[in-house]
mmCIF file of C-alpha atoms and ligand atoms in Angstrom:
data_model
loop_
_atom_site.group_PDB
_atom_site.id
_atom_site.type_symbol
_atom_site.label_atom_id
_atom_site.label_comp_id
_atom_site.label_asym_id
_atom_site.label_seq_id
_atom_site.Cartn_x
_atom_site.Cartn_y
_atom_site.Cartn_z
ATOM 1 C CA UNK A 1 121.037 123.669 89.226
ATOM 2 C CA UNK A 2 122.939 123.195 92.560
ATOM 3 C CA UNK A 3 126.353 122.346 92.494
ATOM 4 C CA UNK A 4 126.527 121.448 96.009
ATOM 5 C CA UNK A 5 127.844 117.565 97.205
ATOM 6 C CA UNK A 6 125.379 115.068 98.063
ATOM 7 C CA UNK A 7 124.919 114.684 101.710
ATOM 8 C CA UNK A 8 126.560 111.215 101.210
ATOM 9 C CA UNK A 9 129.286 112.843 99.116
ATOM 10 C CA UNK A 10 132.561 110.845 99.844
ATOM 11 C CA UNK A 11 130.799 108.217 101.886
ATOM 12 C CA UNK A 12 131.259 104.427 102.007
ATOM 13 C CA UNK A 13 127.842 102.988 102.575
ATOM 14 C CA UNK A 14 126.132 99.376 102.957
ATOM 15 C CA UNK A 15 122.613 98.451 101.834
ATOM 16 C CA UNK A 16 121.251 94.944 102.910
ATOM 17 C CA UNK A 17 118.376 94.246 101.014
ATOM 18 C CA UNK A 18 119.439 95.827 98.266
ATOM 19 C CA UNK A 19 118.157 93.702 95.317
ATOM 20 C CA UNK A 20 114.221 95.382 95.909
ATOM 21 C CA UNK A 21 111.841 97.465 97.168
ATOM 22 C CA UNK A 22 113.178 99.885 99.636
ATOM 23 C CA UNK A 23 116.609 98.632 99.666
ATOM 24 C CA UNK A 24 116.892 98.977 95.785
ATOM 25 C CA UNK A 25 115.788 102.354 96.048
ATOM 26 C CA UNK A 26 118.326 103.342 98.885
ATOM 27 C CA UNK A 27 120.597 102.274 96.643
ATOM 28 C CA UNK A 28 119.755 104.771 93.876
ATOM 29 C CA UNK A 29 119.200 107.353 96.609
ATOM 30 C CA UNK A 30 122.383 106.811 98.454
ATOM 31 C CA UNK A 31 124.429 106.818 94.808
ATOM 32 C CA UNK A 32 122.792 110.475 94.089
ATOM 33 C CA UNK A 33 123.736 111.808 97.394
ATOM 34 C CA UNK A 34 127.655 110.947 96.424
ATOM 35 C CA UNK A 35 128.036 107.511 98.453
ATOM 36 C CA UNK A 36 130.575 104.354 97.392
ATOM 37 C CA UNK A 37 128.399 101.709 97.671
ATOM 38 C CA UNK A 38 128.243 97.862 98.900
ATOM 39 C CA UNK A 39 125.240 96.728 98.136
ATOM 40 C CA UNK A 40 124.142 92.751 99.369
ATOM 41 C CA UNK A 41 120.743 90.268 99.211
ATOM 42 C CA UNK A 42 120.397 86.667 98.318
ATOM 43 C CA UNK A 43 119.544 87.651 94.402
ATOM 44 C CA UNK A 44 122.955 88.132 92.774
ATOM 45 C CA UNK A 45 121.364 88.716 89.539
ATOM 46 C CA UNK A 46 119.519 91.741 90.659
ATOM 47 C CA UNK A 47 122.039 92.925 92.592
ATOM 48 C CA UNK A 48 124.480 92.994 89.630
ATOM 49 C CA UNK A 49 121.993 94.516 87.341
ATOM 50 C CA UNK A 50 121.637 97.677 90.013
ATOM 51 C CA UNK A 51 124.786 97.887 90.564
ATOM 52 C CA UNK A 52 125.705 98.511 86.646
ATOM 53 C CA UNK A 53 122.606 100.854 86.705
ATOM 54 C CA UNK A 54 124.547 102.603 88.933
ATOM 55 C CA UNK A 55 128.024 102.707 87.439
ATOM 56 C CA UNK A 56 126.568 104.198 84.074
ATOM 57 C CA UNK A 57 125.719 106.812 85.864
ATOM 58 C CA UNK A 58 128.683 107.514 87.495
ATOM 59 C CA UNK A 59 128.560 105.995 91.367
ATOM 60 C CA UNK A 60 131.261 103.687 92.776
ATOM 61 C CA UNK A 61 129.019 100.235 93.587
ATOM 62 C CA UNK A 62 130.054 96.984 94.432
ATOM 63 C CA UNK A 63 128.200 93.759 95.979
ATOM 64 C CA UNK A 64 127.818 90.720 97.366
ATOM 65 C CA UNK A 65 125.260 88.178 97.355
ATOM 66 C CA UNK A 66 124.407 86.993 101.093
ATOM 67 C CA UNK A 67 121.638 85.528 103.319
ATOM 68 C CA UNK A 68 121.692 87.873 106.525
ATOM 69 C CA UNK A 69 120.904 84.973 108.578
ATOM 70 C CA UNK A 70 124.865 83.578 108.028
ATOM 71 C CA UNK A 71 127.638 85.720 110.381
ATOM 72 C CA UNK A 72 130.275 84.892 108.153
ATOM 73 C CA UNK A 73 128.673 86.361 105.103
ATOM 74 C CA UNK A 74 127.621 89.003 107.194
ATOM 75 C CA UNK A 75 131.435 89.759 108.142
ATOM 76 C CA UNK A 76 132.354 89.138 104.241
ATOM 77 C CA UNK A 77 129.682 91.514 102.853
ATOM 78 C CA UNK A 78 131.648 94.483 105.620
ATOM 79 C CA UNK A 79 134.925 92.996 104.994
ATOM 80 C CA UNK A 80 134.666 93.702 101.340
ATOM 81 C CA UNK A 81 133.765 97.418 102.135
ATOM 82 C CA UNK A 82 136.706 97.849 103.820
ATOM 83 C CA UNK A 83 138.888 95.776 101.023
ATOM 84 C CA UNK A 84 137.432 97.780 98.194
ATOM 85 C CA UNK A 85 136.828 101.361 99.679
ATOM 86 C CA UNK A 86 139.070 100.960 102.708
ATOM 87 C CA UNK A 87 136.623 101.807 105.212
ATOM 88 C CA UNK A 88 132.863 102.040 106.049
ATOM 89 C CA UNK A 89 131.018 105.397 107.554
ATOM 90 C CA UNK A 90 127.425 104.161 107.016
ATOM 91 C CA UNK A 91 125.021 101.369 106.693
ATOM 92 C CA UNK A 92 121.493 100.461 106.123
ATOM 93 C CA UNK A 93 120.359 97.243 108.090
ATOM 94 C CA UNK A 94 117.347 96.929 105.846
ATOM 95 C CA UNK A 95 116.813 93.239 104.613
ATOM 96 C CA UNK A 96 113.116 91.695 106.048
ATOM 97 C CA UNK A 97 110.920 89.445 105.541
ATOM 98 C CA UNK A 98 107.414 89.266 106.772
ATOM 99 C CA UNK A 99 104.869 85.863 106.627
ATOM 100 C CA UNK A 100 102.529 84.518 108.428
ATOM 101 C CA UNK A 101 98.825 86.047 108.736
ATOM 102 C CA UNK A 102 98.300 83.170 110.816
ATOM 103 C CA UNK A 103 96.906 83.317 114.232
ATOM 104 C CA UNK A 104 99.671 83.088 117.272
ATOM 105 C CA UNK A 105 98.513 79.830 118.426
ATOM 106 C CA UNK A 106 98.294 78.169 114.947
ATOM 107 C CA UNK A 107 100.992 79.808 113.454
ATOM 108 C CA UNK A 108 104.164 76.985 113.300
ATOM 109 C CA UNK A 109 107.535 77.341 114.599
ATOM 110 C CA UNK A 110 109.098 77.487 111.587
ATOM 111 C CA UNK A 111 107.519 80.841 110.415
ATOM 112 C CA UNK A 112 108.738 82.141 113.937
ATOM 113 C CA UNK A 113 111.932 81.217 113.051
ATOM 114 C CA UNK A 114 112.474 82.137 109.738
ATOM 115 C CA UNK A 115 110.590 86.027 110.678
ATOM 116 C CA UNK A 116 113.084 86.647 113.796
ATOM 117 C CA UNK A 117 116.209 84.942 112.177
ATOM 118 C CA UNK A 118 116.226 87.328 109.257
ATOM 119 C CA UNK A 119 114.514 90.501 110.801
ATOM 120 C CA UNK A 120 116.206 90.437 114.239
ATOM 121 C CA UNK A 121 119.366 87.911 114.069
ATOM 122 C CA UNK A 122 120.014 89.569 110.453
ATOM 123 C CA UNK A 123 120.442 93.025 111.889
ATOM 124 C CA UNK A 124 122.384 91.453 114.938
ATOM 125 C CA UNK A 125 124.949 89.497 112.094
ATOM 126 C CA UNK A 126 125.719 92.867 110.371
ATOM 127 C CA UNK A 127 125.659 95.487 113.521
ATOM 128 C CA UNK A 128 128.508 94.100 114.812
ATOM 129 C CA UNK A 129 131.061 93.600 112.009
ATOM 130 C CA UNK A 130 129.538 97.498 110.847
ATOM 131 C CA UNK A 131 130.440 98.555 114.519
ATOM 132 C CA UNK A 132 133.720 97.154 114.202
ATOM 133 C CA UNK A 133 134.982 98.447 110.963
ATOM 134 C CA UNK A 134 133.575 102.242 111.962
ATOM 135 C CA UNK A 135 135.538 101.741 115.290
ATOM 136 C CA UNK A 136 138.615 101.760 113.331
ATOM 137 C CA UNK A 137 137.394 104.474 110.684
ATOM 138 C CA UNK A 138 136.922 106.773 113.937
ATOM 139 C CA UNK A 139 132.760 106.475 113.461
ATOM 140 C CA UNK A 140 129.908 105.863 111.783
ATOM 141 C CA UNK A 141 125.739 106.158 111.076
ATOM 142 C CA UNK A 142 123.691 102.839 111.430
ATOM 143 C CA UNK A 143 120.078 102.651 110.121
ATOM 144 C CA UNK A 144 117.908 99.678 110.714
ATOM 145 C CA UNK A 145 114.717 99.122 109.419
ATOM 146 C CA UNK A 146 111.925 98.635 111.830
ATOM 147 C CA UNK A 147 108.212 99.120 110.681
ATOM 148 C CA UNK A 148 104.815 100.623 112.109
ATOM 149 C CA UNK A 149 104.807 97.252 113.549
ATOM 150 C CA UNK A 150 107.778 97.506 115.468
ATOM 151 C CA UNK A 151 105.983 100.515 117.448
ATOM 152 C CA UNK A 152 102.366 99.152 117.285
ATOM 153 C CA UNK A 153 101.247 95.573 116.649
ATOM 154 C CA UNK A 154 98.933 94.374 113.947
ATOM 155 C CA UNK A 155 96.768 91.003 114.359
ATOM 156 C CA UNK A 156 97.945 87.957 113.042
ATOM 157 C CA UNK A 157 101.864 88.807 112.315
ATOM 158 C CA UNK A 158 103.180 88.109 115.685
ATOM 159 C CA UNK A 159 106.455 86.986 114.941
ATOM 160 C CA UNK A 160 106.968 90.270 112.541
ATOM 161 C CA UNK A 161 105.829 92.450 115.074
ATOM 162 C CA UNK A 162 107.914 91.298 118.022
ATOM 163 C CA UNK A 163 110.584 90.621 115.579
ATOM 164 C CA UNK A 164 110.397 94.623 114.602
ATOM 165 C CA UNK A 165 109.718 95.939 118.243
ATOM 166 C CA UNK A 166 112.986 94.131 118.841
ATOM 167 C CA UNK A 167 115.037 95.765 116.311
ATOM 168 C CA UNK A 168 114.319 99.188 117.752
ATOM 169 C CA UNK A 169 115.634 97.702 120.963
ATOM 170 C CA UNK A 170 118.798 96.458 119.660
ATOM 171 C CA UNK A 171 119.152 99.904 118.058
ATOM 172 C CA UNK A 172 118.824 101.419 121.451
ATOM 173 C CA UNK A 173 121.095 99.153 122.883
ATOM 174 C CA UNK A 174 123.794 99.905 120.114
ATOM 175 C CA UNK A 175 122.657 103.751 119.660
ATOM 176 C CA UNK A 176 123.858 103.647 124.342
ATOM 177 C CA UNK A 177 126.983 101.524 123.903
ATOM 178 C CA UNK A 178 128.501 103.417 121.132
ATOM 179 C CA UNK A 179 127.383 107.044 121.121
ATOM 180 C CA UNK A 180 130.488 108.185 122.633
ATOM 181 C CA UNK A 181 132.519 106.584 119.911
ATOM 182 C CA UNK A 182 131.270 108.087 117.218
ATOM 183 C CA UNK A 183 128.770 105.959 115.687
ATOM 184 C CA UNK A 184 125.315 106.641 115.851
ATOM 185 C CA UNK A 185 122.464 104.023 115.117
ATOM 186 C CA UNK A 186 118.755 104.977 114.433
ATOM 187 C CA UNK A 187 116.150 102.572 113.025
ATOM 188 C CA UNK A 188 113.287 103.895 110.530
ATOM 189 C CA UNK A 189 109.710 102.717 110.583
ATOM 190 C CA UNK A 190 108.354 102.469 107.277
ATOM 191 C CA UNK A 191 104.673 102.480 106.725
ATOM 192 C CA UNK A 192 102.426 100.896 104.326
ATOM 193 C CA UNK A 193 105.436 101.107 101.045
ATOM 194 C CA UNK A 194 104.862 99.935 97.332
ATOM 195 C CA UNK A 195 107.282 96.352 97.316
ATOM 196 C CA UNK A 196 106.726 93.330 96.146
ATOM 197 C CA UNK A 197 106.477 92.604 100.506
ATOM 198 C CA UNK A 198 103.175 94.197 100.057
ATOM 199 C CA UNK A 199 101.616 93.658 96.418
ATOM 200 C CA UNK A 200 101.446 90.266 96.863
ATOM 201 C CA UNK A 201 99.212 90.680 100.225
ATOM 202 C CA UNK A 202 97.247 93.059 98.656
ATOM 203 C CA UNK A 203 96.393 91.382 95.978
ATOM 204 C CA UNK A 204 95.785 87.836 97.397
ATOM 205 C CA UNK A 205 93.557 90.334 100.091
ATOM 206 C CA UNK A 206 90.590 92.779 98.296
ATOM 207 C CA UNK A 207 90.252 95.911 100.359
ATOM 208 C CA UNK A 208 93.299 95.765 102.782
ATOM 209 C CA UNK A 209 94.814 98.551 101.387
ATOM 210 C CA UNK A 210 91.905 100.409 101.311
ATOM 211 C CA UNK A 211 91.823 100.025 104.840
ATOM 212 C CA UNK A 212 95.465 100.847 105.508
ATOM 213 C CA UNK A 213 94.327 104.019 103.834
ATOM 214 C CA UNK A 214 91.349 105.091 105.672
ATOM 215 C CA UNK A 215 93.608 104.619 109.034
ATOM 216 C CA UNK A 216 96.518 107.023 107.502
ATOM 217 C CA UNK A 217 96.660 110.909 107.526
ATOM 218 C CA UNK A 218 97.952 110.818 104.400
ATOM 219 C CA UNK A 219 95.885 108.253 102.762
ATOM 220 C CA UNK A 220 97.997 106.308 100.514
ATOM 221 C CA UNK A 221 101.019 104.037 99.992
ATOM 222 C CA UNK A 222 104.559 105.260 100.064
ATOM 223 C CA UNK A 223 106.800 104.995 97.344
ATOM 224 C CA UNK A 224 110.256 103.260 98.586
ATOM 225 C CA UNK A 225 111.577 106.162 97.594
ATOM 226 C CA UNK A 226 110.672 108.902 100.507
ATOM 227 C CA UNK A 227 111.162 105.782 103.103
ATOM 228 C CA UNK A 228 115.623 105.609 101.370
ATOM 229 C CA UNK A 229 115.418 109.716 101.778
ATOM 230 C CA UNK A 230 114.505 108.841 105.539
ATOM 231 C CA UNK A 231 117.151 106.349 105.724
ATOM 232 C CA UNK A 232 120.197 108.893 103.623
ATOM 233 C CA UNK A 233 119.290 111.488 105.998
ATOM 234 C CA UNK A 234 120.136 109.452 108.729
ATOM 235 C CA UNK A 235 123.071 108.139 107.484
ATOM 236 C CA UNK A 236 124.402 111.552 106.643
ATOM 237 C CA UNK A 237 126.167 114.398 108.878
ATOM 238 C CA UNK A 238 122.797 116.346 108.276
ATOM 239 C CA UNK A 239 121.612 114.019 111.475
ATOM 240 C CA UNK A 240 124.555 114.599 113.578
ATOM 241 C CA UNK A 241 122.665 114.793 116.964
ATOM 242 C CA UNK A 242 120.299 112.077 116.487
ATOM 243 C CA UNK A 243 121.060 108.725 117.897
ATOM 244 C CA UNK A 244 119.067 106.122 119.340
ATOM 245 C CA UNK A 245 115.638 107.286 117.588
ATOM 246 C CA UNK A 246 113.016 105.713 115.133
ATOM 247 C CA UNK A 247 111.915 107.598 112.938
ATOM 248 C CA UNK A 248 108.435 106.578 111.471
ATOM 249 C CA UNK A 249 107.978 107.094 107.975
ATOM 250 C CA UNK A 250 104.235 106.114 108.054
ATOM 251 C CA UNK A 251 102.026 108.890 106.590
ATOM 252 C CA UNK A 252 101.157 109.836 110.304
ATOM 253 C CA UNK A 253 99.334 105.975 110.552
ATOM 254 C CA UNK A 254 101.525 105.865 114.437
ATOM 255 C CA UNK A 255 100.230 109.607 115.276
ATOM 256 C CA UNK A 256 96.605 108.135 115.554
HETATM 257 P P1 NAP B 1 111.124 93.651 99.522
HETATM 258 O O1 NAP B 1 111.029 94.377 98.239
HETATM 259 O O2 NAP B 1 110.543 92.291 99.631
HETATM 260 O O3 NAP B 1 112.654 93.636 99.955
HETATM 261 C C1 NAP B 1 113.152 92.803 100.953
HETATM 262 C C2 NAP B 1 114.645 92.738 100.785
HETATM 263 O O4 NAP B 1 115.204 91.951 101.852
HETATM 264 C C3 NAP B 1 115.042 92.093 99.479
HETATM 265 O O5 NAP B 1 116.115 92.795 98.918
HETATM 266 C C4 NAP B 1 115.478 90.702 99.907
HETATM 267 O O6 NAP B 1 116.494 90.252 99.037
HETATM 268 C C5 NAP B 1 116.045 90.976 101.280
HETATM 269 N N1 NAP B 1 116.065 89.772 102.108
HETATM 270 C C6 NAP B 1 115.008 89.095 102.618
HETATM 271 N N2 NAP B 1 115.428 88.011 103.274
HETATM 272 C C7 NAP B 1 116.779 88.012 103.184
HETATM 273 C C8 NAP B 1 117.803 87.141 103.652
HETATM 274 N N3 NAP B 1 117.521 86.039 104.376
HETATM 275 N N4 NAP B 1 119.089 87.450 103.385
HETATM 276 C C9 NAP B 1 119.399 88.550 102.664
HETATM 277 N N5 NAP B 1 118.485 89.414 102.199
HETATM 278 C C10 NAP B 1 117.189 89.133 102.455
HETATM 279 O O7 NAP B 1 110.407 94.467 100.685
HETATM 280 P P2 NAP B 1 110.668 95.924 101.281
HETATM 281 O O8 NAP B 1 109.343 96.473 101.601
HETATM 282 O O9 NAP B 1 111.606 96.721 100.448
HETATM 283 O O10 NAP B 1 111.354 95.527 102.664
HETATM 284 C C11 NAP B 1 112.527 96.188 103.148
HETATM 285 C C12 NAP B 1 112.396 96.349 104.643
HETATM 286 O O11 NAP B 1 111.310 97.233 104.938
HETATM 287 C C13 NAP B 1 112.095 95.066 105.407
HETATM 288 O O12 NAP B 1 112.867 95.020 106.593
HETATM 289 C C14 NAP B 1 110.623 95.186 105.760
HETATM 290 O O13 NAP B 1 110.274 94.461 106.913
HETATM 291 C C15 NAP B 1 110.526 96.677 105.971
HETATM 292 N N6 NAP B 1 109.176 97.232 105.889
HETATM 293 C C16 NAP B 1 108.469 97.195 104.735
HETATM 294 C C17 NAP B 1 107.195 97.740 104.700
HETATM 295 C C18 NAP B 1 106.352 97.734 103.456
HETATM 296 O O14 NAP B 1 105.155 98.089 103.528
HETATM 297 N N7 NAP B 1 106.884 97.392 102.293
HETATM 298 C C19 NAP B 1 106.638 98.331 105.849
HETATM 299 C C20 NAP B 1 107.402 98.339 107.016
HETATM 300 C C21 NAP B 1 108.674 97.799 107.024
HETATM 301 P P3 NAP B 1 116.691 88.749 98.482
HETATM 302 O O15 NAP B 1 115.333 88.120 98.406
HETATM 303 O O16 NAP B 1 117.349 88.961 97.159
HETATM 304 O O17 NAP B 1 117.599 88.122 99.480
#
């Protein structure tokens, strides 16, 4: 059995979206590769169930329920990194939403809204209080979470799909600005994964997944878990000359 340190080993890290799906998983990921934790979502309950998950086996976790959509939780959920651990070298923008399968010109306002204010303005709210904290630490690794749709579009989620193009420009934008400081910021593009964002979909749609399948190299869903190794890996050292990049975690569905 290797003895060797996680490649998070020592690390303060935040995970937004923490209380499911991929986020959850980061979360168990990120504690076995050695990282101090602050975990945030809306679902306090969940989030303190993980987190105690967590502690009995050994990781240093804390959290905070927020909405990402609010700055000043945004700036609480970083602040109390800082408090607790007293600094922050990594975080996972991950929290999403997706709704709609709508057409564009039927589809209301509202979903618009409520798609880009958590997928797009969410990442925006905890970017920069993340960039400001890792200024002072002296640097820092920044993941966001895009999807397949923020490199190719699918019908009838418009607002997800600009919403997740978006958030690879943003991480551009961040990955230029602060690249000589220190901090890199990469976004992942997960693929068809196992959440409760999916299961409902699929099973309120026969044969969708199916067909997700048949247009996949590898021919099946992903667990959360190999999209948080994705995500650890770029929040570790181990990535130390990437910057800037999204790396699709897709089953090859992007290479087509
Ligand atoms: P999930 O299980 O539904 O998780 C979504 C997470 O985001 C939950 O923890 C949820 O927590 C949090 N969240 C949503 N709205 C929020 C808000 N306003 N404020 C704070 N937290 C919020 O789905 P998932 O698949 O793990 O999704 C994680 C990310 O992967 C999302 O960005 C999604 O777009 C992306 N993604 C997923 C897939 C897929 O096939 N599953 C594919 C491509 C990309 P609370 O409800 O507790 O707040």
């Amino acid at each position: 059995m290797s003895t060797a340190p996680g490649m998070l080993h020592g690390k303060v890290a935040l995970v937004t979206g923490a209380s499911s799906g991929i986020g959850a998983a980061a979360a168990r990921v990120f504690a076995r590769e050695g990282a101090r934790l602050v975990l945030t979502a809306r679902r306090a309950e969940r989030l303190h169930d993980l987190a105690a998950a967590l502690r009995e086996d050994g990781a240093e976790v804390t959290h905070l329920a927020a909405d990402v959509r609010d700055p000043a939780a945004a700036r609480a959920v970083v602040a109390l990194a800082v408090e607790r651990f007293g600094r922050l070298d990594a975080a996972f923008n991950n929290a999403g939403y997706g709704t709609g399968r709508t057409p564009l010109h039927l589809m209301a306002d509202e979903v618009y809204d409520a798609v880009v204010d958590t997928n797009l303005r969410g990442v925006w709210n905890f970017l920069r209080p993340e960039i400001a904290a890792m200024l002072t630490a002296g640097g820092g690794a920044i993941v966001n979470t895009s999807s397949t749709g923020g490199l190719v579009a699918t019908p009838v989620a418009a607002p997800y799909v600009a919403s997740k193009h978006a958030v690879i420009g943003l991480t551009k934008a961040a990955a230029a600005e602060y690249g000589a400081h220190g901090i890199r910021v990469n976004a992942i593009a997960p693929g068809i994964t196992g959440t409760e964002m999916v299961t409902d979909w699929f099973a309120a749609n026969p044969g969708v997944e199916e067909a997700l399948h048949r247009a996949t190299p590898q021919p099946r869903t992903a667990r959360p878990e190999e999209v948080a190794e994705a995500a650890a890996w770029l929040c570790s050292d181990r990535s130390s000359f990437v910057t800037g990049a999204t790396l699709a975690v897709d089953g090859g569905f992007t290479a087509l």
